[in-house]
PDB file of C-alpha atoms and ligand atoms in Angstrom:
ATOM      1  CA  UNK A  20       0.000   0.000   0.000  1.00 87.00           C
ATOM      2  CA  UNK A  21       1.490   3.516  -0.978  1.00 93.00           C
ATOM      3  CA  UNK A  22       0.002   5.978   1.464  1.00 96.00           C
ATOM      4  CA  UNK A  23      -0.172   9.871  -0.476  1.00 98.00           C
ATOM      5  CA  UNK A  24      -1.079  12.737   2.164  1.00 98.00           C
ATOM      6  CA  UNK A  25      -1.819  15.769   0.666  1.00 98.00           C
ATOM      7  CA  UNK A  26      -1.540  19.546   2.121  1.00 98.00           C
ATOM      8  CA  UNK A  27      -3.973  21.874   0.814  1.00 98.00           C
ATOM      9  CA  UNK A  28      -4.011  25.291   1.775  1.00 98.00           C
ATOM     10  CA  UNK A  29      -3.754  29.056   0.555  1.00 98.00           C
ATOM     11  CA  UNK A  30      -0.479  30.724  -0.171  1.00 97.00           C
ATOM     12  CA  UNK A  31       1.013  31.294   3.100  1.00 97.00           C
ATOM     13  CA  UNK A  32      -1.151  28.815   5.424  1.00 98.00           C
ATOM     14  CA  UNK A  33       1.420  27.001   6.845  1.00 98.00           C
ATOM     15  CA  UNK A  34       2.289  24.191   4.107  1.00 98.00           C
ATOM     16  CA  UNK A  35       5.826  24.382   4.177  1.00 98.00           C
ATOM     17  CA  UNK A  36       6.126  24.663   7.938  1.00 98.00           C
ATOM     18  CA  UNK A  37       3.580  21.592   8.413  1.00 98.00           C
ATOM     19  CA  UNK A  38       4.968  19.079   5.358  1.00 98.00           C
ATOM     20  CA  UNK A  39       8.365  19.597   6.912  1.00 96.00           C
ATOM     21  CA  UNK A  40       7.036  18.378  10.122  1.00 96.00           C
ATOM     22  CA  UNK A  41       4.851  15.827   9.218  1.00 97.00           C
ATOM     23  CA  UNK A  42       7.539  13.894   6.556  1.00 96.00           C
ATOM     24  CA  UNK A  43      10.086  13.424   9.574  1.00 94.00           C
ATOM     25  CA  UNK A  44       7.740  12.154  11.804  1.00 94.00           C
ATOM     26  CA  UNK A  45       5.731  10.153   9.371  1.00 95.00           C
ATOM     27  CA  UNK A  46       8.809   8.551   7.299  1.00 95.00           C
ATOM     28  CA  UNK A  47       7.074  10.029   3.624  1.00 97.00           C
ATOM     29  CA  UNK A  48       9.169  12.020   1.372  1.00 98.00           C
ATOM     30  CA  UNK A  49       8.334  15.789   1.404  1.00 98.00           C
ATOM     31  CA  UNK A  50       7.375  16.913  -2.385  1.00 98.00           C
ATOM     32  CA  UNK A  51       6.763  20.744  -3.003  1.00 98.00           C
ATOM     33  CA  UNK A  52       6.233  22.144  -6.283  1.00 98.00           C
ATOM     34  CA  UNK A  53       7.241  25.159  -5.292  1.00 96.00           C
ATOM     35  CA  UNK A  54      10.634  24.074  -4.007  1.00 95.00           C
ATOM     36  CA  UNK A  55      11.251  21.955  -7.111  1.00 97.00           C
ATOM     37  CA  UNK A  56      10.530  25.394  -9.466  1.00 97.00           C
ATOM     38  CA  UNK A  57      12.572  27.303  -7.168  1.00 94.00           C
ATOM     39  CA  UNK A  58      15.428  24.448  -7.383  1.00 94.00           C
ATOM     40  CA  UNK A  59      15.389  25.106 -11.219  1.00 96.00           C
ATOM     41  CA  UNK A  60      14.859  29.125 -11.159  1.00 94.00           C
ATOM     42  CA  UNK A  61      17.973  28.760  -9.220  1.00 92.00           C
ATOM     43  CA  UNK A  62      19.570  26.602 -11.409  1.00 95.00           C
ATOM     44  CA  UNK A  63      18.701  28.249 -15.053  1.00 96.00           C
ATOM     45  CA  UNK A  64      17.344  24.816 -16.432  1.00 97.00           C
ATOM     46  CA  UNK A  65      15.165  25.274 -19.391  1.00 97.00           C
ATOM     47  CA  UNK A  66      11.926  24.486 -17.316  1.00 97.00           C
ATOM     48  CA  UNK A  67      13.000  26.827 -14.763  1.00 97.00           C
ATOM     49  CA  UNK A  68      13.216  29.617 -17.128  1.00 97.00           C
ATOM     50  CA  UNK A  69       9.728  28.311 -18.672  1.00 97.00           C
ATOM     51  CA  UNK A  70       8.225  28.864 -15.274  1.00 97.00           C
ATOM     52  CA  UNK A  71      10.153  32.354 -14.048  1.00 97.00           C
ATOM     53  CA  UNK A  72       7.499  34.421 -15.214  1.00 96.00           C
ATOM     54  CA  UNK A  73       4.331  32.705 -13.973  1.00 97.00           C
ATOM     55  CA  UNK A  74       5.713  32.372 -10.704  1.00 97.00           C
ATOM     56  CA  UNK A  75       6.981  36.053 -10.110  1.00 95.00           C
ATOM     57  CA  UNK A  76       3.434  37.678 -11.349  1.00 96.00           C
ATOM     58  CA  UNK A  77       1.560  35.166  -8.427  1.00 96.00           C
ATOM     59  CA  UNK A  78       0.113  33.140 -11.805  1.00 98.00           C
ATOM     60  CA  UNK A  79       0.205  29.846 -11.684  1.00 98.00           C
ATOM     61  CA  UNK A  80       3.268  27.101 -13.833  1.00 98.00           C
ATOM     62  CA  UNK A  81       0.884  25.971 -16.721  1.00 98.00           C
ATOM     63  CA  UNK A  82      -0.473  22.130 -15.791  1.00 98.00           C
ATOM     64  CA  UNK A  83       1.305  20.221 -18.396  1.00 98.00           C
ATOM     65  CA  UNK A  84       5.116  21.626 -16.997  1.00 97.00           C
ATOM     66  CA  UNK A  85       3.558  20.722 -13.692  1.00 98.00           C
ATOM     67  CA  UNK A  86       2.929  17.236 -13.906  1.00 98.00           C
ATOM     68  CA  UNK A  87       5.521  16.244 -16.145  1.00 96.00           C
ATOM     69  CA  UNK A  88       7.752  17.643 -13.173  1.00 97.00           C
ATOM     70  CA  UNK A  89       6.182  16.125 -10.313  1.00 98.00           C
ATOM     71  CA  UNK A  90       5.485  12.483 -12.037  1.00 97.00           C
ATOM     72  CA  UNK A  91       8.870  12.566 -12.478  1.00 97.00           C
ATOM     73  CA  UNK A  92       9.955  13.342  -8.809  1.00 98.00           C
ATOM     74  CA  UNK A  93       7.548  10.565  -7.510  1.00 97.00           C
ATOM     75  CA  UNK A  94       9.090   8.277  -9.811  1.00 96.00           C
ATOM     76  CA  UNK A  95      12.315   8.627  -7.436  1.00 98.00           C
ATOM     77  CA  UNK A  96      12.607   5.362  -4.834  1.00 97.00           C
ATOM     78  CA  UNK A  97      12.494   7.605  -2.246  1.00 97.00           C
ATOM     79  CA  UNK A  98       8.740   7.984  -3.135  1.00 97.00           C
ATOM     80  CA  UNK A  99       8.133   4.575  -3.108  1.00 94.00           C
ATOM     81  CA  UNK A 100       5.929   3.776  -0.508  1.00 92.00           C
ATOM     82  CA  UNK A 101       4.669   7.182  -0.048  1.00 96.00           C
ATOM     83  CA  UNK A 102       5.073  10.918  -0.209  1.00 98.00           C
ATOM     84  CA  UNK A 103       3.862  13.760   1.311  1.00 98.00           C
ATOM     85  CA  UNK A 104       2.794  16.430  -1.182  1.00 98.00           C
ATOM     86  CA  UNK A 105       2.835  20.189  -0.216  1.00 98.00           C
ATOM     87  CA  UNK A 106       0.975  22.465  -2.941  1.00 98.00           C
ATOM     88  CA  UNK A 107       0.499  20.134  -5.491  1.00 98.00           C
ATOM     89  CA  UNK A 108      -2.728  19.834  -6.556  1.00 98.00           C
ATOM     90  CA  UNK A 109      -3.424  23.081  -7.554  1.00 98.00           C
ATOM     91  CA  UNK A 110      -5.914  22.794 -10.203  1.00 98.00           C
ATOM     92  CA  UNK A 111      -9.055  20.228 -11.327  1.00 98.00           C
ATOM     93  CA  UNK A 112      -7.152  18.856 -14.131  1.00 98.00           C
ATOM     94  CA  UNK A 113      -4.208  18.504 -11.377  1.00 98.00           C
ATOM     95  CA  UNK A 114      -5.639  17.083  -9.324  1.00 98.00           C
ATOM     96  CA  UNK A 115      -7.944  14.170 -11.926  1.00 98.00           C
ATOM     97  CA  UNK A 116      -4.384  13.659 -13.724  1.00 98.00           C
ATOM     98  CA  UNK A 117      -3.059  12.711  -9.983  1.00 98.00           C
ATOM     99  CA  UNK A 118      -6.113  10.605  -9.223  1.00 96.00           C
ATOM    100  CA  UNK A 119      -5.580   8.528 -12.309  1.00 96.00           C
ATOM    101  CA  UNK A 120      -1.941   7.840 -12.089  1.00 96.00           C
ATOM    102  CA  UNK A 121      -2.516   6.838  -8.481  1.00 95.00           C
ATOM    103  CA  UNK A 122      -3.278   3.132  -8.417  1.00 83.00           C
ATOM    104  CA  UNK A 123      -6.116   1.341  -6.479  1.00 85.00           C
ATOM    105  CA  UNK A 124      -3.241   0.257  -3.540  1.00 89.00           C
ATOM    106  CA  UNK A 125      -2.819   4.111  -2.593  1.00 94.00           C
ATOM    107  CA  UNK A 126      -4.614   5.379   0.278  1.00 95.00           C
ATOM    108  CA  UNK A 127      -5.023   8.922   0.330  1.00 97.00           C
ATOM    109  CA  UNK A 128      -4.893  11.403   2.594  1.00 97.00           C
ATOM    110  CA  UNK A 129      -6.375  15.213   2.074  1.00 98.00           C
ATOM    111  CA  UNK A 130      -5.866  17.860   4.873  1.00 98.00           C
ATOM    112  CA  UNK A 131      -6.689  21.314   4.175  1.00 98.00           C
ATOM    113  CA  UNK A 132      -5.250  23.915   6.779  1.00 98.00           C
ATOM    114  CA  UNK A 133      -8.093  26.674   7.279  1.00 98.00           C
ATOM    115  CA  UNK A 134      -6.481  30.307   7.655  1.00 98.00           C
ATOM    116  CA  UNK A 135      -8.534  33.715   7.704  1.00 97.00           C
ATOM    117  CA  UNK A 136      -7.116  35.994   4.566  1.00 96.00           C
ATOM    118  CA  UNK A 137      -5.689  38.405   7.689  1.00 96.00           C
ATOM    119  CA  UNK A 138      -3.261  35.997   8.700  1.00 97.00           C
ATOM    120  CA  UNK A 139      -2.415  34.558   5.381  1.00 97.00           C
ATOM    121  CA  UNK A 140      -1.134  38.520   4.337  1.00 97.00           C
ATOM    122  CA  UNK A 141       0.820  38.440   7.284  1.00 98.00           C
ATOM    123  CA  UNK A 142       2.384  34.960   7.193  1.00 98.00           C
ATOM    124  CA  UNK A 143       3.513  35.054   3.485  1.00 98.00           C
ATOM    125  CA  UNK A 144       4.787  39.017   3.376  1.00 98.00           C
ATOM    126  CA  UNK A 145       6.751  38.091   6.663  1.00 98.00           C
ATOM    127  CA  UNK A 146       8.338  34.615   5.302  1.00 98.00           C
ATOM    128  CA  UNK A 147      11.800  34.669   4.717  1.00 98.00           C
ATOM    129  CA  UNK A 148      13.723  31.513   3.259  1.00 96.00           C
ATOM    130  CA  UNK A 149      17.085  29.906   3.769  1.00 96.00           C
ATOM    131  CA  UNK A 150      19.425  29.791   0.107  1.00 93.00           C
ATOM    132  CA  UNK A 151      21.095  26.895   1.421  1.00 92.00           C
ATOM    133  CA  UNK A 152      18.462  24.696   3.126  1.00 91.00           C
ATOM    134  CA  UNK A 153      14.545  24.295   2.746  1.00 89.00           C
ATOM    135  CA  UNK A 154      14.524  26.086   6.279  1.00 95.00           C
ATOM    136  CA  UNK A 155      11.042  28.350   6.445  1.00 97.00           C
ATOM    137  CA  UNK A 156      11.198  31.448   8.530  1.00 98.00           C
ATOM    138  CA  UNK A 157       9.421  34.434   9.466  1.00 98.00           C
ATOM    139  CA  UNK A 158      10.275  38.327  10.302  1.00 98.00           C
ATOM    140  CA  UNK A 159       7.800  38.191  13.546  1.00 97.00           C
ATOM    141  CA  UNK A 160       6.550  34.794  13.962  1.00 97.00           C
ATOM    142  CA  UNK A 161       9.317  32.425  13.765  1.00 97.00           C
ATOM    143  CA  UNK A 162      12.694  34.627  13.869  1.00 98.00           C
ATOM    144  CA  UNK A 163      16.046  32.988  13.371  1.00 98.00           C
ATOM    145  CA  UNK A 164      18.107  33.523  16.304  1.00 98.00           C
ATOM    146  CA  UNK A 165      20.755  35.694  14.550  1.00 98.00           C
ATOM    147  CA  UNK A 166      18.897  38.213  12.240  1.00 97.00           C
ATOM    148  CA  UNK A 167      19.344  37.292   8.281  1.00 98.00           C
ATOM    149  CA  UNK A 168      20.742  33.407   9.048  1.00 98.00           C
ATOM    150  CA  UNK A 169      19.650  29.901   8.818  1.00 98.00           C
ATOM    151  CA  UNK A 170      19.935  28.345  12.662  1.00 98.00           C
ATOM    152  CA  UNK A 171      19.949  24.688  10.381  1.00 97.00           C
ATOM    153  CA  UNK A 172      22.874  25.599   7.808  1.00 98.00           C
ATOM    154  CA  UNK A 173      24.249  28.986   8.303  1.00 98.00           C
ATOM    155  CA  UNK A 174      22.593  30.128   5.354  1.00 98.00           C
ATOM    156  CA  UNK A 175      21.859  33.605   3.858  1.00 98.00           C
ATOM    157  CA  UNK A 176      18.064  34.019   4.432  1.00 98.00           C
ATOM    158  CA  UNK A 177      16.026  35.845   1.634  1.00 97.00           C
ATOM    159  CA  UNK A 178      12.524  36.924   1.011  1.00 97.00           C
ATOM    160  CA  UNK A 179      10.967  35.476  -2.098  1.00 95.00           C
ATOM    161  CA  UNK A 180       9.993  37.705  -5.306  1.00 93.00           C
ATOM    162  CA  UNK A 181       6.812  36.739  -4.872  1.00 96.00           C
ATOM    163  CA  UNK A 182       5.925  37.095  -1.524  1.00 97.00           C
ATOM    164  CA  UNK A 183       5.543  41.056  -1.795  1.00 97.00           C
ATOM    165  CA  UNK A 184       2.020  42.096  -0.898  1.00 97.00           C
ATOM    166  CA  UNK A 185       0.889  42.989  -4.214  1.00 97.00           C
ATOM    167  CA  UNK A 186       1.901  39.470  -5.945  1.00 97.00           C
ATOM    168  CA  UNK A 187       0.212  37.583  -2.330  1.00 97.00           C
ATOM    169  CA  UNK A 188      -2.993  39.377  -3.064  1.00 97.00           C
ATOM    170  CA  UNK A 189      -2.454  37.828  -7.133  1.00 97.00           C
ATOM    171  CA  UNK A 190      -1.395  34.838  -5.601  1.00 98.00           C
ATOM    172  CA  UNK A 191      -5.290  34.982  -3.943  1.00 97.00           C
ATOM    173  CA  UNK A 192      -7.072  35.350  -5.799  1.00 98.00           C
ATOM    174  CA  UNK A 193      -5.726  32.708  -8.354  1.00 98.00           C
ATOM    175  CA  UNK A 194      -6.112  30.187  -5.198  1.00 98.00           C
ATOM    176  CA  UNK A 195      -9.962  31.192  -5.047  1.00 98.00           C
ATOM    177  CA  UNK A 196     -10.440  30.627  -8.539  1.00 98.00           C
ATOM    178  CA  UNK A 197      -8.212  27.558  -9.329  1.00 98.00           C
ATOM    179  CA  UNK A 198      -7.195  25.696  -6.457  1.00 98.00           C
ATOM    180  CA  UNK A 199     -10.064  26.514  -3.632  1.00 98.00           C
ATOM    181  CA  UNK A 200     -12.703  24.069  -5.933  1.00 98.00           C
ATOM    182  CA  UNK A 201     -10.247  20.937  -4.927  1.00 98.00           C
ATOM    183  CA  UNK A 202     -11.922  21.124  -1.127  1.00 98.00           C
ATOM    184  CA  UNK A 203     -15.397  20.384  -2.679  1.00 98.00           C
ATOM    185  CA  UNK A 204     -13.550  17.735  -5.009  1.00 98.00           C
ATOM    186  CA  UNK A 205     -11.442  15.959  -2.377  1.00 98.00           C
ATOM    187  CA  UNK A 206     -14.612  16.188  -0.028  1.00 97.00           C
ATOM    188  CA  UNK A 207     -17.074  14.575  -2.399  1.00 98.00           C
ATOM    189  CA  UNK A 208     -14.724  11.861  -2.217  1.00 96.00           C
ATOM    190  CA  UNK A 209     -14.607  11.516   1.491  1.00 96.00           C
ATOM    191  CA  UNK A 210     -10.795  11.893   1.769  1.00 96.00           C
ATOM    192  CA  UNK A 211     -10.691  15.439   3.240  1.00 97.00           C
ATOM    193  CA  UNK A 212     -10.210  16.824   6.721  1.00 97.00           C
ATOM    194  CA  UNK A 213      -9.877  20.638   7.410  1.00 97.00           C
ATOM    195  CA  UNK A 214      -8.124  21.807  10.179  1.00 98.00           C
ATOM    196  CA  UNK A 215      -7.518  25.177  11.982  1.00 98.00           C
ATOM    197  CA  UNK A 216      -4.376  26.755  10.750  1.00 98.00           C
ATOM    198  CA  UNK A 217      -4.577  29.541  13.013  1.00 98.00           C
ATOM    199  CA  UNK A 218      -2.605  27.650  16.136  1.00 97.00           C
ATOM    200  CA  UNK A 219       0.878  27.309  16.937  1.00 97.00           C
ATOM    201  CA  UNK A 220       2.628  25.649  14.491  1.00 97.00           C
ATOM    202  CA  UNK A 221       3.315  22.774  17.210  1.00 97.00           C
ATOM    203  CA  UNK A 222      -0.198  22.574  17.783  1.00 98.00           C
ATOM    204  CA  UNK A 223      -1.518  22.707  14.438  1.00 98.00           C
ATOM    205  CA  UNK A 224       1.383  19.460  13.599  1.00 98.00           C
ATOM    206  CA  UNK A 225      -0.316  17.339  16.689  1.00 98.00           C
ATOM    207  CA  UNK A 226      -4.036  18.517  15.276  1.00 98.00           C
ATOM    208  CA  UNK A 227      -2.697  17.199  11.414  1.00 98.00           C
ATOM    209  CA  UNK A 228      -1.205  13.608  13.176  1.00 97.00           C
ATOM    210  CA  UNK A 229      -4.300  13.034  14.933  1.00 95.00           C
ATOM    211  CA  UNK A 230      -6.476  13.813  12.112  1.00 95.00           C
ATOM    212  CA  UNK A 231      -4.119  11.102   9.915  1.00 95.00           C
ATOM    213  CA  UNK A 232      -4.270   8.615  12.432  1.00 91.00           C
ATOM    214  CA  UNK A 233      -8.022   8.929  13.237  1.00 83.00           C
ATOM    215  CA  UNK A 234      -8.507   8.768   9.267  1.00 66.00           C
ATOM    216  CA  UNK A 235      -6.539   6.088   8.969  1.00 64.00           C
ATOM    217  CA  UNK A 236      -7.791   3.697  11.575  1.00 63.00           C
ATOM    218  CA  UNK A 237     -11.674   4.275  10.465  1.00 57.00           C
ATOM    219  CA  UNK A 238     -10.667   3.291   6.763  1.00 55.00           C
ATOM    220  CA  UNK A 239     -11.427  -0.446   7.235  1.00 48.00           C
ATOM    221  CA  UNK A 240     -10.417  -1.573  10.605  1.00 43.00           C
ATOM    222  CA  UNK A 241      -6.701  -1.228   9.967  1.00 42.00           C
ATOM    223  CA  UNK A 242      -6.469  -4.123   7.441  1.00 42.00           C
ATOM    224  CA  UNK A 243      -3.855  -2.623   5.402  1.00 38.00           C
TER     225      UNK A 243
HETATM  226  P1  ADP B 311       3.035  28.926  -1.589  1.00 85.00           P
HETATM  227  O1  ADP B 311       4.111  28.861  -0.550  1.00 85.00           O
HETATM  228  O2  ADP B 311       2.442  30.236  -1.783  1.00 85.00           O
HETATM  229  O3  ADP B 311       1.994  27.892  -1.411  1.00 85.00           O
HETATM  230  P2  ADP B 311       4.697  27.590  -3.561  1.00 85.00           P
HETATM  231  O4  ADP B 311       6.097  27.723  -3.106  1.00 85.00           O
HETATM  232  O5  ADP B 311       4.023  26.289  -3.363  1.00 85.00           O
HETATM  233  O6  ADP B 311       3.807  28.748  -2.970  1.00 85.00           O
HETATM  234  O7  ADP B 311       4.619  27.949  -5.109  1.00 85.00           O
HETATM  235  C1  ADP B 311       5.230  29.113  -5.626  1.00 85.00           C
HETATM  236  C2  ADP B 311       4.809  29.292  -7.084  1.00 85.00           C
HETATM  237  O8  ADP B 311       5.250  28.149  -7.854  1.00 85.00           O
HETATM  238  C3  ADP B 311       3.310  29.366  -7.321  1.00 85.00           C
HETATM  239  O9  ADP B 311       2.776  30.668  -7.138  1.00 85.00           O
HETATM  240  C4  ADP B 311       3.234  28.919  -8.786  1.00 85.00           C
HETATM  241  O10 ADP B 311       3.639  29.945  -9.680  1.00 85.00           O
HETATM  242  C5  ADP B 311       4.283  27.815  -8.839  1.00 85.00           C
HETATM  243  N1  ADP B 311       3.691  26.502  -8.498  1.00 85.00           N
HETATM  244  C6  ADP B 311       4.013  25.709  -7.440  1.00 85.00           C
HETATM  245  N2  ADP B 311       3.267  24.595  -7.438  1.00 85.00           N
HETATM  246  C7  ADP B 311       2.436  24.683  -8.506  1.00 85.00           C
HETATM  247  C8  ADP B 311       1.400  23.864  -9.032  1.00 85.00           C
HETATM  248  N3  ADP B 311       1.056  22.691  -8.450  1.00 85.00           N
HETATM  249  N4  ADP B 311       0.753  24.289 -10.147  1.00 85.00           N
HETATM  250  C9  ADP B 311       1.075  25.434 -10.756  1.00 85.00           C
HETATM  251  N5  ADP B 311       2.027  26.258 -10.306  1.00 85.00           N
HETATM  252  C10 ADP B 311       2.713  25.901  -9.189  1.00 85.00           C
HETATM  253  P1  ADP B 312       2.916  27.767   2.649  1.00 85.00           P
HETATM  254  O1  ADP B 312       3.870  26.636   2.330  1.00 85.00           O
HETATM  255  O2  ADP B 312       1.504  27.305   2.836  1.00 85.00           O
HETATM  256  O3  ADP B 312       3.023  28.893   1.670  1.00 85.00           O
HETATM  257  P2  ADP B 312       4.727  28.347   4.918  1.00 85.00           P
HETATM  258  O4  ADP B 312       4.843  27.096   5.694  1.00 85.00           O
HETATM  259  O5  ADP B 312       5.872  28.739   4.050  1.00 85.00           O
HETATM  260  O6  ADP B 312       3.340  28.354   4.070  1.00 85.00           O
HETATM  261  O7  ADP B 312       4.397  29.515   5.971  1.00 85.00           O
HETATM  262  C1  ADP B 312       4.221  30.864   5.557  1.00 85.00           C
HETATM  263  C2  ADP B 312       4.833  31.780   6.615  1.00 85.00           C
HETATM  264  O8  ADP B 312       4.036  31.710   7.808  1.00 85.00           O
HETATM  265  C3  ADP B 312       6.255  31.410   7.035  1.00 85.00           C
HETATM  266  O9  ADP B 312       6.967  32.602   7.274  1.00 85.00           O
HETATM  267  C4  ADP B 312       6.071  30.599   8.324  1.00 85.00           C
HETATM  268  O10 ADP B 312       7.181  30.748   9.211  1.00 85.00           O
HETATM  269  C5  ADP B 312       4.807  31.239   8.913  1.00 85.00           C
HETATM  270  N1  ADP B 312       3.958  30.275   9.625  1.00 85.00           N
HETATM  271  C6  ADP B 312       3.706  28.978   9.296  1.00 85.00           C
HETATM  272  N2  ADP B 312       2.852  28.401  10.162  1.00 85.00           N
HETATM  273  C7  ADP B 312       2.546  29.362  11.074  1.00 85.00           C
HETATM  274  C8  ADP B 312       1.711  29.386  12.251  1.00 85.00           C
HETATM  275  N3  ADP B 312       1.015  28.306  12.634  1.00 85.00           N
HETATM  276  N4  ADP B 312       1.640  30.544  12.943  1.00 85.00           N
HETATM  277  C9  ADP B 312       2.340  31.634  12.546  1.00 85.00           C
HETATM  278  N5  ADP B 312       3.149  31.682  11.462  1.00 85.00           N
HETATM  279  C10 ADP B 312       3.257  30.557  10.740  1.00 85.00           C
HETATM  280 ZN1   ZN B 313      19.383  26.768   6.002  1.00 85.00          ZN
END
């Protein structure tokens, strides 16, 4: 059985943070879309300069560059019995492309982390990232202990192009329109719990475990 959990969640909610979490202490491979893009922005590969301009206006990486991207990453053996995936799927056709790769021996896992539009301003125009680690941090809420550097690596901490104000509010209002219909879709299906992001980020990880464990063992009596 190859268990999938997926993170849904606005721009900003708390995926990072959470998926980062999670992956240690459930043993699954941490996937982000966003981190693979950045990975080739960074690197001047052909898809990263396909995707540059999408990502910097707050638009979203056209589907087809998408999944041929993230198929391949699951294709790794590290994904092979399971992988956590943090902002992938963003769209309908995402997200039915996903469903019909995944075989019948998959159990998936949706959790959607509920954050008011107040706090999701805040969280993403305060982020800051490490250039030499996936380390996520913010200006207010979750300072590094020496001002501009990673506590994990040492590394020079930055603030993403796209996490100015005006490209969050973009960023927005492409989530309502493209991404916010895959709660209905993932609910229909009976695979989707939403939890409040709006917690610590310690409590909102023990809130995530317990709502993967209590998923889990009503499935079918544990007989996996
Ligand atoms: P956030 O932290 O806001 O959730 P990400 O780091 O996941 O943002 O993504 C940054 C940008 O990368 C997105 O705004 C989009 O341009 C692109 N991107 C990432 N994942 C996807 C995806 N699944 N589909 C389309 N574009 C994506
Ligand atoms: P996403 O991946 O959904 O875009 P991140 O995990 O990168 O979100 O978090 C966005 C910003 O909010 C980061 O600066 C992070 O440190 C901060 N953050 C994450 N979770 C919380 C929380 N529960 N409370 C306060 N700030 C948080
Ligand atoms: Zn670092």
């Amino acid at each position: 059985m190859t268990r999938v959990v997926i993170l849904l969640g606005a721009p900003g909610a708390g995926k990072g943070t959470q998926a980062a979490n999670l992956s240690t202490s459930l043993g699954l491979a941490h996937i982000a879309t966003g981190d693979l893009f950045r990975e080739n922005l960074k690197n001047n590969t052909v898809l990263g300069e396909k995707a540059r301009g999408f990502m910097n206006s707050g638009r979203l990486v056209p589907d087809a560059l998408v999944l041929e991207m993230l198929f391949d990453r699951v294709a790794q053996p590290d994904c092979k019995s399971g992988y956590l995936l943090d902002g992938f799927p963003r769209t309908l056709p995402q997200a039915v492309a996903l469903e019909a790769a995944l075989g019948a021996n998959t159990d998936v896992q949706v959790l959607n982390l509920e954050v008011s539009e107040e706090s999701i301003l805040s969280r993403a125009t305060g982020r800051l990232l490490c250039r030499g680690c996936t380390a996520i941090y913010h200006r207010s809420f979750r300072p590094p202990v020496t001002s501009g550097v990673c506590d994990e690596c040492g590394g020079e901490l930055f603030q993403r192009e796209d996490d100015q104000e005006v490209v969050v509010r973009e960023r927005l209002n492409v989530y309502h329109t493209e991404t916010a219909p895959l709660v209905e879709f993932y609910s229909k299906r009976n695979l989707l719990v939403g939890v409040n992001g709006e917690q610590t980020p310690d409590r909102v990880t023990e809130v995530l475990m317990s709502a993967l464990a209590a998923v889990n063992s009503s499935d079918n009596g544990g007989d996996k």
